[in-house]
């Protein structure tokens, strides 16, 4: 045991059935949070978006065998979200229950060996940081590794997407992609994603506002705006797409001044789209006034968080200004140089 196998689905079921629970070592896996840097909302309508992993926050999952218990007896402990119970007691459409069902079905297993799954997360909830997708990703990673099976990142992302549908209705797929890949991604719905190179290390501060963002509701509002004023809204979405395409090149060139300006321009368009709020605008102004190179809301908006591009000399001042302007927490993330 302890060897993770890349098996065909049929071999996987034979292999898992041959496992002896008393000899199955426990496993631990994690998945990072994420944040959208450019292109939210426009991505729902076919424009590109850029998302980056936030390695400073993560979902952690451990799995251990429960010898003596029957198959499919899975004890799930997720105290952050108030869950401490058995798989089969959860509503079948709950994302966690569905995750275990999907693992069982994907590998065509008769049953899952009895196990205890412990889930914890430092990713803020309903803040556009991919907490749902990260928890699902970490569960897939920890459980498949416990079973001695392997999923590549693309398979993993596809399976997480199935669960994301339960959280978000019609997700674009950006969360599962960036969280499974753990790299900045350039994403167009329905197209293969591209990994983005980063030409210079960059520091971002993410300020979480006191109001949660309700992605489904805000996406629905934008849809209604689009129906009422198709030309105006379509032109805003296309301009956001243009900014995102340009931002991809500036990230690769390491042009932080240019990127900051693009973040500010993207924010103006998000305001015109009606998805900002006084609270988010105050945080953005505070970041800019204290030296950020650029700042914008991130995710669905109307709550959630903002992201500011900083440099080291201004970092402390910006952090303090964000706290003064009402941030519930400030998370720093460093985007490292990558080819
Ligand atoms: O708040 P988040 O991270 O769920 O982002 C929502 C981003 C939207 O573009 C508004 C919706 C989507 O599915 O991409």
Coordinates of C-alpha atoms and ligand atoms in Angstrom, one line a residue:
X1 CA 0.0 0.0 0.0
X2 CA 1.0 3.6 0.0
X3 CA 1.5 3.4 -3.8
X4 CA -0.8 5.6 -5.8
X5 CA -1.9 3.8 -8.9
X6 CA -3.0 5.0 -12.3
X7 CA -5.4 2.2 -13.0
X8 CA -8.1 1.7 -15.6
X9 CA -11.5 2.1 -14.0
X10 CA -12.3 -1.6 -14.1
X11 CA -8.9 -2.5 -12.6
X12 CA -9.6 0.2 -9.9
X13 CA -12.7 -1.5 -8.7
X14 CA -10.9 -4.9 -8.4
X15 CA -8.0 -3.3 -6.7
X16 CA -10.1 -1.4 -4.1
X17 CA -12.1 -4.5 -3.3
X18 CA -8.9 -6.3 -2.5
X19 CA -7.8 -3.7 0.1
X20 CA -7.6 -4.7 3.8
X21 CA -9.0 -1.8 5.8
X22 CA -6.7 -2.7 8.8
X23 CA -3.7 -2.1 6.5
X24 CA -4.7 1.1 4.8
X25 CA -2.5 4.0 5.9
X26 CA -4.2 7.3 6.5
X27 CA -3.7 10.1 4.0
X28 CA -3.7 13.9 4.1
X29 CA -4.3 16.3 1.2
X30 CA -4.8 20.0 0.7
X31 CA -6.1 22.4 -1.9
X32 CA -5.4 26.2 -2.1
X33 CA -7.9 28.9 -2.4
X34 CA -8.1 31.1 -5.5
X35 CA -9.0 34.6 -6.6
X36 CA -10.1 36.0 -9.9
X37 CA -7.7 38.7 -11.0
X38 CA -9.6 39.8 -14.2
X39 CA -12.7 39.0 -16.1
X40 CA -15.4 38.1 -13.6
X41 CA -18.9 38.1 -15.0
X42 CA -17.6 38.6 -18.5
X43 CA -16.4 35.0 -18.3
X44 CA -20.0 33.8 -18.0
X45 CA -20.6 35.3 -21.5
X46 CA -17.6 33.8 -23.3
X47 CA -14.9 36.4 -22.5
X48 CA -11.6 35.4 -20.9
X49 CA -10.8 35.5 -17.2
X50 CA -7.6 35.2 -15.2
X51 CA -7.5 33.5 -11.8
X52 CA -4.6 32.8 -9.5
X53 CA -4.1 30.4 -6.6
X54 CA -4.0 31.8 -3.1
X55 CA -1.6 29.6 -1.4
X56 CA -1.9 31.3 2.0
X57 CA -5.3 29.8 2.6
X58 CA -6.2 26.2 2.1
X59 CA -8.6 23.3 2.6
X60 CA -7.1 20.4 4.4
X61 CA -8.5 16.8 4.4
X62 CA -7.3 13.8 6.3
X63 CA -8.7 10.2 5.8
X64 CA -8.2 7.2 8.0
X65 CA -9.6 3.7 7.8
X66 CA -12.4 2.5 10.2
X67 CA -11.6 -1.2 10.4
X68 CA -14.5 -3.3 11.6
X69 CA -17.1 -1.0 10.0
X70 CA -19.0 -1.9 6.8
X71 CA -18.4 -0.5 3.3
X72 CA -19.9 2.9 2.6
X73 CA -19.8 3.8 6.3
X74 CA -18.0 7.1 6.0
X75 CA -17.8 9.4 9.0
X76 CA -17.5 13.0 7.8
X77 CA -16.3 15.6 10.3
X78 CA -16.3 19.2 8.9
X79 CA -16.7 21.4 12.0
X80 CA -16.3 24.7 10.0
X81 CA -19.5 24.0 8.2
X82 CA -21.3 22.3 11.1
X83 CA -21.1 18.7 9.8
X84 CA -20.3 15.7 12.0
X85 CA -22.1 12.6 10.8
X86 CA -22.3 9.7 8.4
X87 CA -22.3 10.0 4.6
X88 CA -25.7 8.3 4.1
X89 CA -27.3 10.7 6.6
X90 CA -26.5 13.8 4.5
X91 CA -29.0 15.0 2.0
X92 CA -28.0 13.2 -1.3
X93 CA -27.8 16.5 -3.2
X94 CA -25.4 18.1 -0.6
X95 CA -22.0 18.7 -2.3
X96 CA -20.2 16.5 0.2
X97 CA -22.5 13.6 -0.1
X98 CA -22.4 14.0 -3.9
X99 CA -18.5 14.0 -3.8
X100 CA -18.4 10.5 -2.3
X101 CA -21.1 9.2 -4.6
X102 CA -19.1 10.6 -7.6
X103 CA -15.8 8.9 -6.4
X104 CA -17.7 5.6 -6.1
X105 CA -19.3 6.0 -9.5
X106 CA -16.3 7.3 -11.3
X107 CA -14.2 4.3 -10.3
X108 CA -17.2 2.0 -10.6
X109 CA -16.7 0.7 -7.1
X110 CA -19.3 -1.5 -5.4
X111 CA -18.7 0.3 -2.2
X112 CA -16.2 2.7 -0.6
X113 CA -14.2 1.2 2.3
X114 CA -15.3 2.5 5.8
X115 CA -13.3 5.7 6.6
X116 CA -13.3 8.8 8.6
X117 CA -12.8 12.0 6.7
X118 CA -11.8 15.2 8.5
X119 CA -12.2 18.5 6.7
X120 CA -11.0 21.9 7.8
X121 CA -10.4 25.1 5.9
X122 CA -8.8 28.5 6.3
X123 CA -10.5 29.8 3.1
X124 CA -13.1 32.5 3.9
X125 CA -16.6 31.3 3.0
X126 CA -18.7 33.1 0.4
X127 CA -15.9 35.5 -0.3
X128 CA -15.1 34.5 -3.9
X129 CA -12.0 32.5 -2.8
X130 CA -13.1 29.1 -4.1
X131 CA -13.7 27.6 -0.7
X132 CA -16.3 25.0 -2.0
X133 CA -14.1 23.9 -4.9
X134 CA -11.0 23.7 -2.7
X135 CA -12.8 21.5 -0.2
X136 CA -14.1 19.2 -3.0
X137 CA -10.6 19.1 -4.5
X138 CA -8.9 18.2 -1.3
X139 CA -11.5 15.5 -0.6
X140 CA -11.0 14.0 -4.0
X141 CA -7.2 14.1 -3.5
X142 CA -7.2 12.6 0.0
X143 CA -9.8 9.9 -0.7
X144 CA -8.3 8.7 -4.0
X145 CA -4.9 8.6 -2.5
X146 CA -6.3 6.6 0.5
X147 CA -7.8 4.2 -2.1
X148 CA -4.4 4.0 -3.8
X149 CA -5.8 5.5 -7.0
X150 CA -4.7 8.5 -9.1
X151 CA -6.5 11.3 -10.9
X152 CA -4.5 13.7 -13.1
X153 CA -5.3 17.4 -12.6
X154 CA -7.5 17.6 -15.7
X155 CA -9.6 14.6 -14.5
X156 CA -9.7 16.1 -11.0
X157 CA -10.8 19.4 -12.3
X158 CA -13.6 17.8 -14.4
X159 CA -14.9 15.9 -11.4
X160 CA -14.8 19.0 -9.1
X161 CA -16.8 20.8 -11.8
X162 CA -19.6 18.3 -11.5
X163 CA -19.8 19.1 -7.8
X164 CA -19.5 22.9 -8.4
X165 CA -22.8 22.7 -10.3
X166 CA -24.5 21.8 -7.0
X167 CA -23.0 24.9 -5.4
X168 CA -23.4 27.4 -8.2
X169 CA -26.0 26.2 -10.7
X170 CA -24.1 27.2 -13.9
X171 CA -20.4 27.7 -12.9
X172 CA -18.0 28.9 -15.5
X173 CA -15.5 26.3 -14.4
X174 CA -12.7 28.7 -13.5
X175 CA -12.6 27.7 -9.8
X176 CA -12.0 24.0 -10.3
X177 CA -9.5 24.7 -13.1
X178 CA -7.2 27.1 -11.1
X179 CA -7.5 25.1 -7.9
X180 CA -6.7 21.7 -9.5
X181 CA -3.8 23.2 -11.6
X182 CA -2.4 25.4 -8.7
X183 CA -1.1 27.9 -11.4
X184 CA -2.4 31.2 -12.8
X185 CA -4.8 30.3 -15.5
X186 CA -6.3 32.1 -18.5
X187 CA -9.8 30.7 -18.9
X188 CA -12.5 30.9 -21.6
X189 CA -15.6 28.9 -20.8
X190 CA -15.9 25.8 -23.0
X191 CA -12.2 26.1 -24.3
X192 CA -9.1 24.4 -23.0
X193 CA -7.5 26.7 -20.4
X194 CA -4.0 28.1 -20.7
X195 CA -1.4 28.4 -18.0
X196 CA 0.0 31.9 -17.7
X197 CA 3.6 32.7 -17.2
X198 CA 4.5 35.4 -14.6
X199 CA 7.6 37.6 -15.3
X200 CA 8.0 39.2 -11.9
X201 CA 7.1 38.3 -8.3
X202 CA 3.9 40.2 -7.3
X203 CA 2.3 40.9 -4.0
X204 CA -1.5 41.1 -3.7
X205 CA -3.5 42.0 -0.7
X206 CA -7.1 40.6 -0.6
X207 CA -9.5 42.4 1.7
X208 CA -12.5 40.4 2.8
X209 CA -15.5 42.7 3.3
X210 CA -18.1 42.2 6.1
X211 CA -20.8 41.3 3.6
X212 CA -20.9 37.8 1.9
X213 CA -21.2 37.7 -1.8
X214 CA -24.0 35.6 -3.3
X215 CA -22.7 34.5 -6.6
X216 CA -25.9 33.0 -8.0
X217 CA -27.9 36.1 -7.2
X218 CA -25.4 38.6 -8.6
X219 CA -24.9 36.5 -11.8
X220 CA -28.7 36.5 -12.2
X221 CA -28.8 40.4 -11.7
X222 CA -26.2 40.8 -14.5
X223 CA -28.3 38.5 -16.7
X224 CA -31.3 40.7 -16.1
X225 CA -29.3 43.9 -16.9
X226 CA -28.2 42.2 -20.1
X227 CA -31.8 41.4 -21.1
X228 CA -32.9 45.0 -20.4
X229 CA -30.0 46.8 -22.0
X230 CA -28.3 44.3 -24.3
X231 CA -26.1 46.8 -26.2
X232 CA -24.7 48.6 -23.2
X233 CA -24.0 45.5 -21.1
X234 CA -22.5 43.6 -24.0
X235 CA -20.1 46.4 -24.7
X236 CA -19.1 46.5 -21.0
X237 CA -18.5 42.7 -21.1
X238 CA -16.4 43.0 -24.3
X239 CA -14.3 45.8 -22.8
X240 CA -13.6 43.6 -19.7
X241 CA -12.5 40.9 -22.2
X242 CA -10.1 43.3 -23.9
X243 CA -8.6 44.2 -20.5
X244 CA -8.2 40.6 -19.6
X245 CA -6.4 39.7 -22.9
X246 CA -4.0 42.6 -22.3
X247 CA -3.5 41.6 -18.6
X248 CA -2.3 38.2 -19.6
X249 CA 0.6 39.7 -21.6
X250 CA 1.5 42.2 -18.8
X251 CA 1.6 39.3 -16.3
X252 CA 4.1 37.5 -18.5
X253 CA 6.1 40.7 -18.9
X254 CA 6.0 41.4 -15.2
X255 CA 4.7 44.9 -15.8
X256 CA 3.1 45.7 -12.4
X257 CA 2.4 49.4 -13.3
X258 CA 0.5 48.4 -16.3
X259 CA -1.4 45.7 -14.5
X260 CA -2.4 48.1 -11.7
X261 CA -3.9 50.4 -14.3
X262 CA -5.8 47.6 -15.9
X263 CA -7.2 46.5 -12.5
X264 CA -8.5 50.1 -12.0
X265 CA -10.0 50.1 -15.5
X266 CA -11.7 46.7 -14.9
X267 CA -13.2 48.1 -11.6
X268 CA -14.8 51.0 -13.5
X269 CA -16.5 48.5 -15.8
X270 CA -17.6 46.4 -12.9
X271 CA -19.2 49.5 -11.3
X272 CA -21.0 50.2 -14.6
X273 CA -22.2 46.6 -14.5
X274 CA -23.7 47.4 -11.1
X275 CA -21.8 44.7 -9.1
X276 CA -19.7 46.9 -6.9
X277 CA -21.0 48.4 -3.6
X278 CA -20.2 51.3 -1.3
X279 CA -18.4 48.9 1.0
X280 CA -16.2 47.5 -1.8
X281 CA -15.6 50.9 -3.3
X282 CA -14.4 52.2 0.1
X283 CA -11.9 49.3 0.4
X284 CA -10.6 50.0 -3.1
X285 CA -10.2 53.7 -2.5
X286 CA -8.4 53.0 0.8
X287 CA -5.9 50.6 -1.0
X288 CA -5.3 53.1 -3.9
X289 CA -4.8 56.1 -1.5
X290 CA -2.2 54.2 0.5
X291 CA -0.1 53.3 -2.5
X292 CA -1.6 50.2 -4.2
X293 CA -0.7 50.1 -7.9
X294 CA -4.3 49.1 -8.7
X295 CA -7.4 47.6 -7.0
X296 CA -10.7 46.0 -8.0
X297 CA -13.4 43.9 -6.6
X298 CA -13.0 40.2 -7.2
X299 CA -15.5 37.5 -7.8
X300 CA -19.2 38.1 -8.1
X301 CA -19.2 41.4 -6.1
X302 CA -22.0 43.1 -4.1
X303 CA -19.9 41.9 -1.1
X304 CA -17.1 39.4 -0.9
X305 CA -13.7 40.9 -1.4
X306 CA -11.4 43.2 -3.3
X307 CA -7.8 42.6 -4.5
X308 CA -5.1 45.2 -4.5
X309 CA -1.7 45.0 -6.3
X310 CA 1.0 46.2 -3.9
X311 CA 4.7 46.6 -3.6
X312 CA 6.7 45.8 -0.5
X313 CA 7.3 49.4 0.7
X314 CA 3.6 50.2 0.8
X315 CA 2.3 46.8 2.0
X316 CA 2.0 47.7 5.7
X317 CA 0.3 51.0 5.0
X318 CA -2.2 49.5 2.6
X319 CA -3.0 46.7 5.0
X320 CA -3.7 49.2 7.8
X321 CA -5.8 51.3 5.5
X322 CA -7.9 48.3 4.5
X323 CA -8.5 47.4 8.1
X324 CA -9.6 51.0 8.8
X325 CA -11.9 50.9 5.8
X326 CA -13.8 47.9 7.3
X327 CA -12.0 44.8 6.0
X328 CA -12.8 41.8 8.2
X329 CA -9.5 40.2 7.3
X330 CA -6.7 40.9 4.9
X331 CA -4.9 38.0 3.2
X332 CA -1.6 38.5 1.5
X333 CA -0.7 36.3 -1.5
X334 CA 2.5 36.2 -3.5
X335 CA 2.4 35.4 -7.1
X336 CA 5.8 33.8 -7.9
X337 CA 7.7 34.0 -11.1
X338 CA 6.9 31.0 -13.3
X339 CA 7.6 30.1 -16.9
Ligands
LIG1 O1 -17.3 34.8 -6.4 P1 -16.8 33.7 -7.2 O2 -15.4 33.4 -7.1 O3 -17.7 32.5 -7.2 O4 -16.8 34.2 -8.7 C1 -17.9 34.4 -9.5 C2 -17.4 34.7 -10.8 C3 -18.4 35.0 -11.8 O5 -17.8 35.3 -13.0 C4 -19.3 36.1 -11.4 C5 -19.3 33.7 -12.0 C6 -18.6 32.6 -12.6 O6 -19.2 31.4 -12.5 O7 -17.5 32.7 -13.2

